Amino acid sequence: MKSKYIPIRFDTHFHRDRVFGWFFFSLFIFPFFTSCGDTQIHWSAEPSSTIAATLDLQERKEVIANTLFEAVLSNKTNEEIDQLLSTHKISLFSVNKRGDTVLGVAIQFRLKERALFLLEKFQCDDHLRHQNKKGESYIYLSAREGYEELIHQIANKCYENNFFDFSDYEFSDLDPIAENGEIAIHVALNGSIAATLNYEYNRGSLEYSFFPFYTKNKNIETFLHTAVRDGRVNIIEWAVRHYCDEGDWEKSDSVWKHWSAWIVSHGWNVWQTDTWNLTTQLINHQNKEDNTALHLAAHFHDIQNIKLLSSCRWTKFRITNEDGNLALQMFLEALDDKVKNHSQEIKEAFVFLVQRETYHRKYFNNIAEDTVDHQNDKKDSSAHIAARLADPYFYTYLKQFANLSLINIDGETPADIFERIQSTIQDF
């Protein structure tokens, strides 16, 4: 499901430059803000009488471990839950068969106000680092449900306790790797959540780091892969703005100005290391099938994600998957070859991808090979694949860029295939 949230970018680049000002800031300014934030907030319980009642027998056995779980999922008030905890001596940290505490259950059943109420009772200790049987932490669950405030509140409990001893504060302790290899950014609901996670990972750090967001799941996929697969466009929007400066590939002058300014201010070696990691470990990283995030966007014909990922100046278009296909070839292979007239949106995505890939011909003619004429493991170029489609639009458009004399494994040129397919269609 595509999120309707508007992504918010937290600009955390100041971490590189705050070494000298941090000490004075913490002594004189930060105490003022923390003192202003000591006001206790009392959260009222949400009407949730239907939740416990609607669970089937099997789910009740897995979710409800004791009367505390029943109360949290019912219409009990927060005061009644407090009384239950004090009189019945039920542990706030008891778990159900799924390994979830009541806090985890409240988050998963989207009881935000109840979750915030329960969180007030937690301290920065191992309980906040709890993982259920799937390895899902409170941060992971909150990111998946889109609860930005919960993420901040959980992080604040540990950050404020260790403000003068950063060695004891690691946000990664609150966002450990789950059983499937994922961390919170893999399931973040929208760009605002991604920005929040980025902020928390870098808060208290004396250097800016991309590395937590390079984490791969068991399918060797980055958060870009999972976001494209799930259709969470806001995540890709945030990533492109944060890492790529969307649109710079069309403004070659601005690219060189940006690079030169960065090199002068941060040093060549640091720039080389950061850029190599960013391009290989995130933007152009390949999963088990050797697909990049752009390959997946092309496969799903997702015009928004195709445009966003193609706009990133770090994106490489010569990367092939396990079938030897570039993103453009994957786009064409995923089309229904029997449809005679595809939608305008599909055609727009195709044209954008072709124009972006042929950009190398315009600016780097002597450096990069033409992606349009790349042949996959079957020796098919993009023109070969387009020629097999009943819709002539794609082949006709590619003719202006493609080498139509290339021969595939069957000894056919794109022109041969196109003529055969179109004559067959006319016969019917």
CSV table of C-alpha atoms in Angstrom, one decimal:
chain,number,residue,atom,x,y,z
A,1,MET,CA,0.0,0.0,0.0
A,2,LYS,CA,1.4,3.4,-1.0
A,3,SER,CA,1.7,5.8,1.8
A,4,LYS,CA,-0.1,9.2,1.7
A,5,TYR,CA,2.2,10.8,4.2
A,6,ILE,CA,4.3,13.7,3.1
A,7,PRO,CA,8.0,12.9,3.7
A,8,ILE,CA,9.9,15.3,6.0
A,9,ARG,CA,13.6,15.6,5.8
A,10,PHE,CA,15.6,16.0,9.0
A,11,ASP,CA,18.8,17.7,8.0
A,12,THR,CA,21.5,16.0,10.2
A,13,HIS,CA,24.5,17.0,8.2
A,14,PHE,CA,25.5,19.4,11.0
A,15,HIS,CA,27.0,16.4,12.8
A,16,ARG,CA,30.2,16.7,10.8
A,17,ASP,CA,30.8,20.3,11.9
A,18,ARG,CA,29.8,20.4,15.5
A,19,VAL,CA,32.9,19.0,17.3
A,20,PHE,CA,33.9,22.4,18.8
A,21,GLY,CA,30.4,23.7,19.5
A,22,TRP,CA,28.9,20.6,21.0
A,23,PHE,CA,30.4,21.0,24.5
A,24,PHE,CA,29.1,24.6,24.9
A,25,PHE,CA,25.8,23.8,23.5
A,26,SER,CA,25.3,20.9,26.0
A,27,LEU,CA,26.3,23.1,29.0
A,28,PHE,CA,24.2,26.2,28.4
A,29,ILE,CA,21.4,25.5,25.9
A,30,PHE,CA,20.4,21.9,26.2
A,31,PRO,CA,19.5,22.0,29.9
A,32,PHE,CA,17.0,24.7,29.1
A,33,PHE,CA,15.2,22.5,26.6
A,34,THR,CA,15.3,19.4,28.8
A,35,SER,CA,13.8,21.3,31.7
A,36,CYS,CA,11.0,22.5,29.5
A,37,GLY,CA,10.2,18.9,28.6
A,38,ASP,CA,9.7,17.6,32.1
A,39,THR,CA,6.0,18.1,32.1
A,40,GLN,CA,4.2,14.8,32.6
A,41,ILE,CA,1.8,13.9,29.8
A,42,HIS,CA,-1.2,11.6,30.7
A,43,TRP,CA,-2.5,9.6,27.8
A,44,SER,CA,-6.2,8.6,27.9
A,45,ALA,CA,-7.1,5.1,26.8
A,46,GLU,CA,-8.5,4.6,23.3
A,47,PRO,CA,-11.9,2.9,22.8
A,48,SER,CA,-10.7,-0.6,21.9
A,49,SER,CA,-13.5,-2.9,23.3
A,50,THR,CA,-13.8,-4.6,19.9
A,51,ILE,CA,-10.2,-5.8,19.6
A,52,ALA,CA,-10.1,-8.5,22.2
A,53,ALA,CA,-13.6,-9.6,21.3
A,54,THR,CA,-12.8,-10.0,17.6
A,55,LEU,CA,-9.8,-12.2,18.0
A,56,ASP,CA,-10.4,-15.8,16.9
A,57,LEU,CA,-9.5,-18.6,19.3
A,58,GLN,CA,-6.1,-19.4,17.9
A,59,GLU,CA,-5.1,-15.7,17.9
A,60,ARG,CA,-6.3,-15.3,21.4
A,61,LYS,CA,-4.0,-18.1,22.5
A,62,GLU,CA,-1.1,-16.5,20.8
A,63,VAL,CA,-1.7,-12.8,21.7
A,64,ILE,CA,-3.4,-12.8,25.1
A,65,ALA,CA,-1.0,-14.2,27.8
A,66,ASN,CA,-2.8,-12.9,30.9
A,67,THR,CA,-5.4,-10.4,32.2
A,68,LEU,CA,-3.0,-7.5,31.5
A,69,PHE,CA,-3.0,-8.3,27.7
A,70,GLU,CA,-6.8,-8.6,27.9
A,71,ALA,CA,-7.1,-5.2,29.6
A,72,VAL,CA,-4.8,-3.5,27.1
A,73,LEU,CA,-6.9,-4.7,24.2
A,74,SER,CA,-10.2,-3.9,25.9
A,75,ASN,CA,-11.9,-0.6,27.0
A,76,LYS,CA,-10.2,-0.6,30.4
A,77,THR,CA,-8.9,2.9,31.4
A,78,ASN,CA,-5.2,3.6,32.1
A,79,GLU,CA,-6.0,3.9,35.8
A,80,GLU,CA,-7.6,0.4,35.8
A,81,ILE,CA,-4.5,-1.0,34.1
A,82,ASP,CA,-2.3,0.7,36.8
A,83,GLN,CA,-4.4,-0.9,39.5
A,84,LEU,CA,-4.2,-4.2,37.8
A,85,LEU,CA,-0.4,-4.0,37.7
A,86,SER,CA,-0.1,-3.0,41.4
A,87,THR,CA,-2.7,-5.4,42.9
A,88,HIS,CA,-2.2,-8.5,40.9
A,89,LYS,CA,1.5,-8.2,40.6
A,90,ILE,CA,1.5,-8.9,36.9
A,91,SER,CA,4.8,-8.1,35.2
A,92,LEU,CA,4.7,-5.4,32.6
A,93,PHE,CA,7.4,-7.4,30.8
A,94,SER,CA,5.6,-10.7,30.6
A,95,VAL,CA,5.3,-12.1,27.0
A,96,ASN,CA,2.8,-14.0,25.0
A,97,LYS,CA,3.4,-17.0,22.7
A,98,ARG,CA,4.7,-14.7,20.0
A,99,GLY,CA,7.2,-13.2,22.4
A,100,ASP,CA,5.5,-9.8,22.5
A,101,THR,CA,5.0,-7.7,25.6
A,102,VAL,CA,1.9,-5.6,26.1
A,103,LEU,CA,3.8,-2.7,24.7
A,104,GLY,CA,4.5,-4.6,21.5
A,105,VAL,CA,0.9,-5.8,21.3
A,106,ALA,CA,-0.4,-2.2,21.7
A,107,ILE,CA,1.9,-1.0,18.8
A,108,GLN,CA,0.9,-3.9,16.5
A,109,PHE,CA,-2.8,-3.4,17.1
A,110,ARG,CA,-2.3,0.3,16.4
A,111,LEU,CA,-3.2,1.5,19.9
A,112,LYS,CA,-0.9,4.5,19.8
A,113,GLU,CA,-2.2,6.3,22.9
A,114,ARG,CA,-2.1,3.1,24.9
A,115,ALA,CA,1.4,2.4,23.8
A,116,LEU,CA,2.6,5.8,24.8
A,117,PHE,CA,1.0,5.3,28.2
A,118,LEU,CA,2.7,1.9,28.7
A,119,LEU,CA,6.1,3.3,27.5
A,120,GLU,CA,6.1,5.9,30.4
A,121,LYS,CA,6.6,2.9,32.7
A,122,PHE,CA,9.8,1.7,30.9
A,123,GLN,CA,13.3,2.7,31.7
A,124,CYS,CA,16.4,2.6,29.5
A,125,ASP,CA,17.4,-1.0,30.2
A,126,ASP,CA,17.2,-4.4,28.5
A,127,HIS,CA,13.4,-4.2,28.5
A,128,LEU,CA,13.5,-1.4,25.8
A,129,ARG,CA,15.8,-3.6,23.8
A,130,HIS,CA,13.3,-6.5,23.8
A,131,GLN,CA,12.7,-8.5,20.6
A,132,ASN,CA,9.8,-10.8,20.0
A,133,LYS,CA,10.3,-14.3,18.5
A,134,LYS,CA,10.6,-12.8,15.1
A,135,GLY,CA,13.3,-10.5,16.4
A,136,GLU,CA,11.1,-7.4,16.0
A,137,SER,CA,12.0,-4.6,18.4
A,138,TYR,CA,9.7,-1.8,19.5
A,139,ILE,CA,11.5,0.6,17.1
A,140,TYR,CA,10.9,-1.9,14.3
A,141,LEU,CA,7.2,-2.2,15.1
A,142,SER,CA,6.8,1.5,15.5
A,143,ALA,CA,8.5,2.2,12.2
A,144,ARG,CA,6.2,-0.3,10.4
A,145,GLU,CA,3.1,1.2,11.9
A,146,GLY,CA,4.3,4.8,11.2
A,147,TYR,CA,4.6,6.0,14.9
A,148,GLU,CA,7.2,8.7,14.7
A,149,GLU,CA,6.4,9.9,18.2
A,150,LEU,CA,7.0,6.4,19.7
A,151,ILE,CA,10.4,6.2,18.1
A,152,HIS,CA,11.4,9.5,19.5
A,153,GLN,CA,10.1,8.7,23.0
A,154,ILE,CA,11.9,5.3,23.1
A,155,ALA,CA,15.2,6.9,21.9
A,156,ASN,CA,14.9,9.8,24.3
A,157,LYS,CA,14.8,7.5,27.3
A,158,CYS,CA,18.2,6.2,26.5
A,159,TYR,CA,19.7,9.3,24.9
A,160,GLU,CA,19.0,11.6,27.9
A,161,ASN,CA,20.4,9.1,30.3
A,162,ASN,CA,23.7,8.9,28.4
A,163,PHE,CA,24.0,12.4,27.2
A,164,PHE,CA,27.5,12.9,28.6
A,165,ASP,CA,28.7,9.4,27.8
A,166,PHE,CA,28.0,8.7,24.1
A,167,SER,CA,29.9,5.4,24.3
A,168,ASP,CA,26.9,4.0,26.3
A,169,TYR,CA,24.3,5.2,23.7
A,170,GLU,CA,23.9,3.3,20.5
A,171,PHE,CA,20.5,3.6,18.7
A,172,SER,CA,21.4,0.3,17.0
A,173,ASP,CA,20.9,-1.4,20.4
A,174,LEU,CA,17.2,-0.3,20.2
A,175,ASP,CA,17.0,-1.3,16.5
A,176,PRO,CA,18.7,-4.7,16.4
A,177,ILE,CA,18.6,-6.9,13.3
A,178,ALA,CA,15.4,-9.0,13.2
A,179,GLU,CA,15.2,-12.7,12.3
A,180,ASN,CA,14.6,-11.9,8.6
A,181,GLY,CA,17.8,-9.7,8.6
A,182,GLU,CA,15.9,-6.4,8.6
A,183,ILE,CA,16.1,-3.3,10.7
A,184,ALA,CA,13.4,-0.6,11.1
A,185,ILE,CA,14.3,1.2,7.9
A,186,HIS,CA,13.3,-1.8,5.8
A,187,VAL,CA,9.7,-1.5,6.9
A,188,ALA,CA,9.5,2.3,7.6
A,189,LEU,CA,6.0,3.4,6.6
A,190,ASN,CA,6.9,6.7,5.0
A,191,GLY,CA,9.6,9.3,4.5
A,192,SER,CA,8.9,11.0,7.8
A,193,ILE,CA,9.7,7.7,9.6
A,194,ALA,CA,12.9,7.3,7.5
A,195,ALA,CA,14.0,10.8,8.4
A,196,THR,CA,13.3,10.1,12.1
A,197,LEU,CA,15.3,6.9,12.1
A,198,ASN,CA,18.2,8.7,10.3
A,199,TYR,CA,18.1,11.5,13.0
A,200,GLU,CA,18.1,9.0,15.9
A,201,TYR,CA,21.0,7.0,14.4
A,202,ASN,CA,23.1,10.1,14.1
A,203,ARG,CA,22.0,11.9,17.3
A,204,GLY,CA,24.8,11.9,19.8
A,205,SER,CA,27.3,10.7,17.2
A,206,LEU,CA,30.4,12.8,16.5
A,207,GLU,CA,30.5,11.7,12.9
A,208,TYR,CA,27.9,11.3,10.2
A,209,SER,CA,27.3,7.6,9.3
A,210,PHE,CA,25.4,5.9,6.5
A,211,PHE,CA,26.3,2.4,7.6
A,212,PRO,CA,23.2,1.3,9.5
A,213,PHE,CA,21.1,2.0,6.4
A,214,TYR,CA,23.3,-0.3,4.4
A,215,THR,CA,22.0,-3.3,6.3
A,216,LYS,CA,20.8,-6.2,4.1
A,217,ASN,CA,18.0,-8.6,4.9
A,218,LYS,CA,18.2,-12.4,4.2
A,219,ASN,CA,17.4,-11.8,0.6
A,220,ILE,CA,20.4,-9.4,0.5
A,221,GLU,CA,18.0,-6.5,0.0
A,222,THR,CA,18.5,-2.9,1.1
A,223,PHE,CA,15.6,-0.8,2.3
A,224,LEU,CA,15.4,0.6,-1.2
A,225,HIS,CA,14.5,-2.9,-2.5
A,226,THR,CA,11.8,-3.5,0.1
A,227,ALA,CA,10.4,0.0,-0.4
A,228,VAL,CA,10.1,-0.5,-4.2
A,229,ARG,CA,8.6,-3.9,-3.7
A,230,ASP,CA,6.0,-2.6,-1.3
A,231,GLY,CA,5.2,0.5,-3.3
A,232,ARG,CA,6.3,2.9,-0.5
A,233,VAL,CA,7.2,5.8,-2.8
A,234,ASN,CA,7.7,8.2,0.1
A,235,ILE,CA,10.8,6.2,1.2
A,236,ILE,CA,12.4,6.4,-2.2
A,237,GLU,CA,11.6,10.1,-2.3
A,238,TRP,CA,13.3,10.6,1.0
A,239,ALA,CA,16.4,8.5,0.0
A,240,VAL,CA,16.9,10.3,-3.3
A,241,ARG,CA,16.6,13.8,-1.7
A,242,HIS,CA,18.9,12.7,1.2
A,243,TYR,CA,21.6,10.8,-0.7
A,244,CYS,CA,21.4,11.9,-4.3
A,245,ASP,CA,20.1,15.5,-4.7
A,246,GLU,CA,17.4,14.6,-7.2
A,247,GLY,CA,17.7,16.0,-10.7
A,248,ASP,CA,21.5,16.8,-10.6
A,249,TRP,CA,22.2,14.3,-13.4
A,250,GLU,CA,20.5,16.8,-15.8
A,251,LYS,CA,22.6,19.7,-14.5
A,252,SER,CA,26.2,18.6,-15.1
A,253,ASP,CA,27.6,21.9,-13.9
A,254,SER,CA,26.0,21.6,-10.5
A,255,VAL,CA,27.3,18.0,-10.2
A,256,TRP,CA,30.9,19.1,-10.6
A,257,LYS,CA,30.4,22.1,-8.3
A,258,HIS,CA,28.9,19.9,-5.6
A,259,TRP,CA,31.7,17.4,-5.9
A,260,SER,CA,34.5,20.0,-5.9
A,261,ALA,CA,33.0,21.8,-2.9
A,262,TRP,CA,32.6,18.5,-1.0
A,263,ILE,CA,36.2,17.4,-1.7
A,264,VAL,CA,37.6,20.8,-0.5
A,265,SER,CA,35.6,20.7,2.7
A,266,HIS,CA,35.9,17.0,3.6
A,267,GLY,CA,39.0,15.6,1.9
A,268,TRP,CA,39.5,13.3,-1.1
A,269,ASN,CA,39.9,10.1,0.9
A,270,VAL,CA,36.8,10.5,3.0
A,271,TRP,CA,34.8,11.4,-0.2
A,272,GLN,CA,36.1,8.3,-2.0
A,273,THR,CA,35.1,6.0,0.9
A,274,ASP,CA,31.7,7.5,1.5
A,275,THR,CA,30.9,7.6,-2.2
A,276,TRP,CA,32.1,4.0,-2.8
A,277,ASN,CA,29.9,2.7,0.1
A,278,LEU,CA,26.9,4.7,-1.0
A,279,THR,CA,27.0,3.6,-4.6
A,280,THR,CA,27.9,-0.1,-4.0
A,281,GLN,CA,26.2,-0.8,-0.7
A,282,LEU,CA,22.9,1.1,-1.2
A,283,ILE,CA,22.0,2.8,-4.5
A,284,ASN,CA,23.4,0.1,-6.8
A,285,HIS,CA,23.4,-2.9,-4.5
A,286,GLN,CA,22.1,-6.2,-6.0
A,287,ASN,CA,20.0,-8.7,-4.2
A,288,LYS,CA,20.0,-12.5,-4.6
A,289,GLU,CA,18.8,-12.3,-8.1
A,290,ASP,CA,21.3,-9.5,-8.8
A,291,ASN,CA,18.5,-7.0,-9.1
A,292,THR,CA,19.0,-3.4,-8.0
A,293,ALA,CA,16.2,-1.3,-6.7
A,294,LEU,CA,15.9,0.2,-10.2
A,295,HIS,CA,15.5,-3.3,-11.7
A,296,LEU,CA,12.5,-3.9,-9.4
A,297,ALA,CA,11.0,-0.6,-10.2
A,298,ALA,CA,11.3,-1.4,-13.9
A,299,HIS,CA,9.8,-4.8,-13.4
A,300,PHE,CA,6.7,-3.3,-11.6
A,301,HIS,CA,6.5,-0.5,-14.2
A,302,ASP,CA,6.4,1.9,-11.3
A,303,ILE,CA,6.9,5.3,-13.0
A,304,GLN,CA,7.4,7.2,-9.8
A,305,ASN,CA,10.1,5.0,-8.5
A,306,ILE,CA,11.7,4.7,-11.9
A,307,LYS,CA,11.9,8.5,-12.2
A,308,LEU,CA,13.2,8.9,-8.6
A,309,LEU,CA,15.9,6.2,-8.8
A,310,SER,CA,17.0,7.3,-12.3
A,311,SER,CA,17.4,10.8,-11.1
A,312,CYS,CA,20.0,9.8,-8.6
A,313,ARG,CA,23.5,10.8,-9.9
A,314,TRP,CA,25.0,7.7,-8.3
A,315,THR,CA,22.7,5.3,-10.2
A,316,LYS,CA,24.5,3.0,-12.6
A,317,PHE,CA,22.6,1.7,-15.7
A,318,ARG,CA,25.1,-0.9,-16.9
A,319,ILE,CA,24.3,-3.3,-14.0
A,320,THR,CA,22.9,-6.7,-15.1
A,321,ASN,CA,20.9,-9.2,-13.1
A,322,GLU,CA,21.3,-13.0,-13.1
A,323,ASP,CA,19.6,-13.2,-16.6
A,324,GLY,CA,22.0,-10.6,-18.0
A,325,ASN,CA,19.2,-8.0,-18.2
A,326,LEU,CA,19.6,-4.3,-17.6
A,327,ALA,CA,16.7,-2.4,-16.0
A,328,LEU,CA,15.4,-1.4,-19.4
A,329,GLN,CA,15.3,-5.0,-20.6
A,330,MET,CA,13.6,-6.1,-17.4
A,331,PHE,CA,10.9,-3.4,-18.0
A,332,LEU,CA,10.2,-4.7,-21.5
A,333,GLU,CA,10.2,-8.4,-20.5
A,334,ALA,CA,7.6,-7.7,-17.8
A,335,LEU,CA,5.1,-6.2,-20.4
A,336,ASP,CA,2.3,-8.4,-21.7
A,337,ASP,CA,3.3,-9.2,-25.2
A,338,LYS,CA,-0.4,-9.7,-26.3
A,339,VAL,CA,-1.6,-6.2,-25.4
A,340,LYS,CA,-1.8,-4.0,-28.6
A,341,ASN,CA,-1.9,-0.7,-26.8
A,342,HIS,CA,-0.4,-0.2,-23.4
A,343,SER,CA,-1.4,2.7,-21.1
A,344,GLN,CA,0.1,6.1,-21.4
A,345,GLU,CA,1.6,5.8,-17.9
A,346,ILE,CA,3.5,2.6,-19.0
A,347,LYS,CA,4.8,4.4,-22.2
A,348,GLU,CA,5.8,7.4,-20.2
A,349,ALA,CA,7.8,5.3,-17.8
A,350,PHE,CA,9.5,3.5,-20.7
A,351,VAL,CA,10.4,6.8,-22.5
A,352,PHE,CA,11.9,8.2,-19.3
A,353,LEU,CA,14.0,5.1,-18.7
A,354,VAL,CA,15.3,5.1,-22.3
A,355,GLN,CA,16.1,8.8,-22.1
A,356,ARG,CA,17.9,8.4,-18.8
A,357,GLU,CA,20.0,5.4,-20.1
A,358,THR,CA,20.9,7.2,-23.3
A,359,TYR,CA,22.1,10.2,-21.3
A,360,HIS,CA,25.5,8.5,-21.2
A,361,ARG,CA,25.7,8.6,-25.0
A,362,LYS,CA,25.3,12.4,-24.8
A,363,TYR,CA,27.7,13.2,-22.0
A,364,PHE,CA,30.1,10.2,-21.8
A,365,ASN,CA,30.2,9.0,-25.4
A,366,ASN,CA,33.8,7.7,-25.2
A,367,ILE,CA,33.4,6.3,-21.6
A,368,ALA,CA,30.2,4.2,-21.3
A,369,GLU,CA,28.9,1.7,-23.8
A,370,ASP,CA,25.3,2.3,-25.0
A,371,THR,CA,22.9,0.6,-22.7
A,372,VAL,CA,20.2,0.3,-25.4
A,373,ASP,CA,22.3,-2.2,-27.4
A,374,HIS,CA,23.3,-4.3,-24.5
A,375,GLN,CA,22.6,-8.0,-25.1
A,376,ASN,CA,21.5,-10.3,-22.3
A,377,ASP,CA,22.3,-14.0,-21.8
A,378,LYS,CA,20.0,-14.9,-24.8
A,379,LYS,CA,21.8,-12.2,-26.8
A,380,ASP,CA,18.6,-10.2,-26.9
A,381,SER,CA,19.0,-6.4,-26.9
A,382,SER,CA,16.2,-4.1,-25.8
A,383,ALA,CA,15.1,-3.8,-29.4
A,384,HIS,CA,14.8,-7.6,-29.7
A,385,ILE,CA,12.5,-7.7,-26.7
A,386,ALA,CA,10.5,-4.7,-27.8
A,387,ALA,CA,10.0,-6.3,-31.3
A,388,ARG,CA,8.2,-9.3,-29.7
A,389,LEU,CA,5.5,-7.0,-28.2
A,390,ALA,CA,2.1,-6.7,-30.0
A,391,ASP,CA,2.2,-3.0,-29.2
A,392,PRO,CA,4.6,-1.5,-31.8
A,393,TYR,CA,5.1,1.7,-29.8
A,394,PHE,CA,8.2,0.4,-27.9
A,395,TYR,CA,10.1,-0.9,-30.9
A,396,THR,CA,9.3,2.2,-33.0
A,397,TYR,CA,10.6,4.4,-30.2
A,398,LEU,CA,13.8,2.4,-29.8
A,399,LYS,CA,14.7,2.4,-33.5
A,400,GLN,CA,16.2,5.9,-33.2
A,401,PHE,CA,18.7,4.7,-30.6
A,402,ALA,CA,19.2,1.0,-31.3
A,403,ASN,CA,21.5,-1.0,-33.6
A,404,LEU,CA,18.9,-3.0,-35.5
A,405,SER,CA,21.5,-5.3,-37.1
A,406,LEU,CA,22.4,-7.1,-33.8
A,407,ILE,CA,21.7,-10.9,-34.0
A,408,ASN,CA,20.4,-12.9,-31.0
A,409,ILE,CA,21.0,-16.5,-30.1
A,410,ASP,CA,18.3,-17.6,-32.6
A,411,GLY,CA,20.0,-15.7,-35.4
A,412,GLU,CA,17.3,-13.0,-35.6
A,413,THR,CA,17.7,-9.2,-35.7
A,414,PRO,CA,15.2,-6.9,-34.1
A,415,ALA,CA,13.8,-6.0,-37.5
A,416,ASP,CA,13.2,-9.7,-38.3
A,417,ILE,CA,11.3,-10.3,-35.1
A,418,PHE,CA,9.2,-7.1,-35.5
A,419,GLU,CA,8.2,-8.0,-39.1
A,420,ARG,CA,7.2,-11.6,-38.1
A,421,ILE,CA,5.2,-10.5,-35.1
A,422,GLN,CA,3.3,-7.7,-36.8
A,423,SER,CA,2.5,-9.8,-39.8
A,424,THR,CA,1.1,-12.5,-37.5
A,425,ILE,CA,-1.1,-9.9,-35.8
A,426,GLN,CA,-2.4,-8.6,-39.1
A,427,ASP,CA,-3.3,-12.1,-40.2
A,428,PHE,CA,-5.7,-12.3,-37.2
